[in-house]
Coordinates of C-alpha atoms in Angstrom, one line a residue:
Chain A
M1 CA 34.0 11.3 -5.6
D2 CA 32.9 13.1 -2.5
F3 CA 34.2 11.2 0.4
S4 CA 33.5 14.1 2.9
K5 CA 30.0 13.2 4.0
L6 CA 31.0 9.9 5.8
D7 CA 34.5 10.7 7.1
G8 CA 36.3 9.4 4.0
L9 CA 33.8 6.7 3.0
V10 CA 31.1 6.2 0.4
P11 CA 28.5 3.4 0.3
A12 CA 28.8 0.9 -2.5
V13 CA 25.8 -1.0 -3.6
V14 CA 26.5 -4.4 -5.2
Q15 CA 24.0 -5.7 -7.7
D16 CA 24.1 -9.0 -9.7
E17 CA 24.5 -8.0 -13.3
T18 CA 22.3 -10.9 -14.5
S19 CA 19.6 -11.4 -11.9
H20 CA 19.6 -7.7 -10.9
E21 CA 19.4 -8.7 -7.2
V22 CA 20.9 -6.3 -4.7
L23 CA 23.5 -8.5 -3.0
M24 CA 25.1 -6.3 -0.4
V25 CA 26.2 -2.8 0.6
G26 CA 29.7 -2.1 1.7
F27 CA 31.7 1.0 2.3
M28 CA 34.8 2.2 0.3
N29 CA 37.5 4.7 1.0
Q30 CA 39.6 6.2 -1.8
E31 CA 42.0 3.3 -1.7
A32 CA 39.3 0.6 -1.8
L33 CA 37.6 2.3 -4.7
T34 CA 40.8 2.7 -6.7
L35 CA 41.7 -1.0 -6.0
T36 CA 38.2 -2.1 -7.1
L37 CA 38.5 -0.3 -10.4
E38 CA 42.1 -1.4 -11.0
T39 CA 41.7 -5.0 -10.1
G40 CA 38.1 -5.5 -11.2
F41 CA 37.2 -7.2 -7.9
A42 CA 35.1 -5.5 -5.3
T43 CA 37.2 -4.3 -2.3
F44 CA 35.8 -2.5 0.7
F45 CA 36.9 -0.8 3.8
S46 CA 35.6 -2.6 6.9
R47 CA 34.2 -0.2 9.4
T48 CA 34.4 -2.7 12.2
R49 CA 37.9 -4.0 11.5
G50 CA 39.3 -0.7 10.2
K51 CA 41.0 -2.2 7.2
L52 CA 40.6 -3.0 3.5
W53 CA 39.1 -6.4 2.5
T54 CA 38.5 -7.9 -0.9
K55 CA 35.2 -9.6 -0.8
G56 CA 35.8 -13.4 -1.1
E57 CA 39.5 -13.2 -0.3
T58 CA 39.1 -16.1 2.1
S59 CA 35.9 -17.8 0.8
G60 CA 36.8 -17.5 -2.9
N61 CA 33.4 -15.9 -3.5
R62 CA 34.8 -12.8 -5.1
L63 CA 32.7 -10.3 -7.0
R64 CA 33.9 -9.5 -10.5
V65 CA 32.9 -5.9 -11.4
T66 CA 31.5 -5.6 -14.9
S67 CA 30.3 -2.0 -14.6
A68 CA 30.6 0.8 -12.1
L69 CA 28.3 3.8 -11.9
V70 CA 28.3 6.9 -9.7
D71 CA 25.3 8.8 -8.5
C72 CA 24.2 12.4 -9.2
D73 CA 26.0 13.9 -6.2
D74 CA 29.2 11.8 -6.4
D75 CA 28.7 10.2 -3.0
T76 CA 27.5 6.7 -3.8
V77 CA 28.8 3.9 -6.0
L78 CA 26.8 1.2 -7.8
L79 CA 28.7 -1.9 -8.9
K80 CA 27.3 -4.5 -11.2
V81 CA 29.0 -7.8 -10.7
Q82 CA 29.3 -11.5 -11.5
R83 CA 29.4 -13.8 -8.4
L84 CA 32.3 -16.1 -8.4
G85 CA 33.0 -19.2 -6.2
D86 CA 29.8 -20.8 -4.9
G87 CA 28.0 -17.6 -5.7
N88 CA 26.8 -17.0 -2.1
V89 CA 27.6 -13.5 -1.2
C90 CA 26.5 -13.3 2.4
H91 CA 28.6 -14.6 5.3
T92 CA 25.6 -16.6 6.5
G93 CA 25.8 -18.7 3.3
E94 CA 22.8 -17.0 1.5
R95 CA 23.1 -15.6 -2.0
T96 CA 22.3 -12.1 -0.9
C97 CA 22.7 -10.2 2.4
F98 CA 19.1 -8.9 2.0
N99 CA 17.1 -12.0 3.0
R100 CA 14.8 -10.9 5.8
E101 CA 11.7 -8.8 5.7
L102 CA 11.9 -5.5 7.5
T103 CA 9.0 -5.5 9.8
P104 CA 8.1 -2.7 12.2
D105 CA 9.5 -4.9 15.1
V106 CA 12.8 -5.3 13.3
A107 CA 12.9 -1.6 12.5
R108 CA 12.5 -0.7 16.2
T109 CA 14.7 -3.4 17.9
G110 CA 16.8 -5.3 15.4
A111 CA 15.2 -8.4 16.7
Chain B
M1 CA 18.1 -2.0 13.3
D2 CA 21.6 -1.0 14.2
F3 CA 21.9 2.7 13.8
S4 CA 25.2 2.9 15.8
K5 CA 27.6 2.6 12.9
L6 CA 26.7 5.9 11.2
D7 CA 25.8 8.1 14.1
G8 CA 22.1 7.2 14.0
L9 CA 21.7 6.6 10.3
V10 CA 21.5 3.6 8.0
P11 CA 21.7 3.6 4.2
A12 CA 18.6 2.7 2.4
V13 CA 18.9 1.4 -1.2
V14 CA 15.9 2.1 -3.4
Q15 CA 15.2 -0.4 -6.2
D16 CA 12.4 -0.3 -8.8
E17 CA 10.2 -3.3 -8.1
T18 CA 9.5 -3.9 -11.8
S19 CA 12.7 -2.9 -13.7
H20 CA 15.0 -3.8 -10.8
E21 CA 17.0 -0.7 -11.4
V22 CA 18.7 0.8 -8.4
L23 CA 17.3 4.3 -8.3
M24 CA 18.9 6.0 -5.4
V25 CA 20.5 5.6 -2.0
G26 CA 19.4 7.7 0.9
F27 CA 19.9 7.7 4.7
M28 CA 17.4 7.0 7.4
N29 CA 17.3 7.6 11.1
Q30 CA 14.9 5.7 13.3
E31 CA 12.1 8.3 12.7
A32 CA 12.5 8.2 8.9
L33 CA 12.4 4.4 8.9
T34 CA 9.3 4.2 11.1
L35 CA 7.6 6.8 8.9
T36 CA 8.5 5.0 5.8
L37 CA 7.0 1.7 7.0
E38 CA 3.9 3.4 8.5
T39 CA 3.1 5.6 5.5
G40 CA 4.4 3.3 2.7
F41 CA 6.3 6.3 1.2
A42 CA 10.0 6.5 1.3
T43 CA 11.2 9.1 3.8
F44 CA 14.8 9.9 4.4
F45 CA 17.0 12.0 6.7
S46 CA 18.9 14.7 4.7
R47 CA 22.4 14.8 5.9
T48 CA 23.0 18.2 4.3
R49 CA 19.8 19.8 5.5
G50 CA 19.6 18.0 8.8
K51 CA 15.9 17.1 8.6
L52 CA 13.5 14.5 7.4
W53 CA 12.2 14.6 3.8
T54 CA 9.7 12.5 2.0
K55 CA 11.0 11.8 -1.5
G56 CA 8.6 13.6 -3.9
E57 CA 7.0 15.9 -1.3
T58 CA 7.5 18.8 -3.7
S59 CA 7.9 17.1 -7.1
G60 CA 5.1 14.6 -6.6
N61 CA 7.5 11.8 -7.6
R62 CA 7.0 9.8 -4.5
L63 CA 8.2 6.3 -4.0
R64 CA 5.6 3.8 -2.9
V65 CA 7.2 1.0 -0.9
T66 CA 6.0 -2.4 -1.9
S67 CA 8.5 -4.4 0.1
A68 CA 11.3 -3.7 2.6
L69 CA 14.2 -5.9 3.5
V70 CA 17.0 -5.7 6.0
D71 CA 20.5 -7.1 5.6
C72 CA 22.3 -9.7 7.6
D73 CA 23.8 -7.4 10.1
D74 CA 20.8 -5.1 10.6
D75 CA 22.6 -2.0 9.3
T76 CA 21.2 -1.5 5.8
V77 CA 17.7 -1.3 4.3
L78 CA 16.6 -2.3 0.8
L79 CA 13.3 -0.9 -0.4
K80 CA 11.5 -2.1 -3.5
V81 CA 9.3 0.7 -4.8
Q82 CA 6.8 1.9 -7.4
R83 CA 7.8 5.2 -8.9
L84 CA 4.9 7.7 -8.8
G85 CA 4.5 11.1 -10.6
D86 CA 6.5 11.4 -13.7
G87 CA 8.7 8.5 -12.5
N88 CA 11.9 10.4 -12.6
V89 CA 13.6 9.9 -9.3
C90 CA 16.8 12.0 -9.7
H91 CA 16.6 15.7 -9.0
T92 CA 18.4 16.1 -12.4
G93 CA 15.3 14.8 -14.1
E94 CA 16.7 11.4 -14.9
R95 CA 14.9 8.1 -13.9
T96 CA 17.7 7.0 -11.7
C97 CA 20.4 8.8 -9.7
F98 CA 23.0 6.3 -11.1
N99 CA 23.5 7.5 -14.6
R100 CA 27.2 8.1 -15.0
E101 CA 30.0 5.7 -15.5
L102 CA 32.5 5.6 -12.7
T103 CA 35.8 6.0 -14.4
P104 CA 39.2 6.2 -12.7
D105 CA 39.1 10.0 -13.2
V106 CA 35.8 10.4 -11.5
A107 CA 36.9 8.1 -8.7
R108 CA 39.9 10.4 -8.0
T109 CA 38.4 13.8 -8.5
G110 CA 34.7 13.8 -8.8
A111 CA 35.1 15.6 -12.1

């Protein structure tokens, strides 16, 4: 993996293996990626908290990795997962983090 | 959108609207995102070349955006697209950029 483009991180896209929904995108450093592959549960590096976190470690809504792919230039990961717990991946309680339309207004302001 | 976490960029996941395959991940700055929404064709900011590029501008394999979503913390974009041209999104000639298994060896070395 090429971790050089984002100061030691790569984006990891998480996709439901059954519904094929894109559930979230997190970032991984080498340690998070190794842990993810070794344990079979998606583990990320939190950019805001500056530390590793296993998705669902408090909520129980862990993500079991069923396959992992790498892209053509080795700088992005795609994980296919099963949703555990109540199956809601987003911290807002929604199934996926991608639940709002991106309008031009949102693109400009985030509002 | 919150462009602050990656020095002015956000990741953009591109998903085939029909097959639901994840095709590629690129990065967008404000200008690329605005152009994408205005033109309906996915446009990215190349981190290696330091400039905007519209996917398919030379190959013809453009990506027509049929819907755009934003995630819960406003820092990632999900585009659903139709593949134009020969439909092969990856520069290697494959349909998707995610076409190799991520083994522990690849995770460590990129080999």
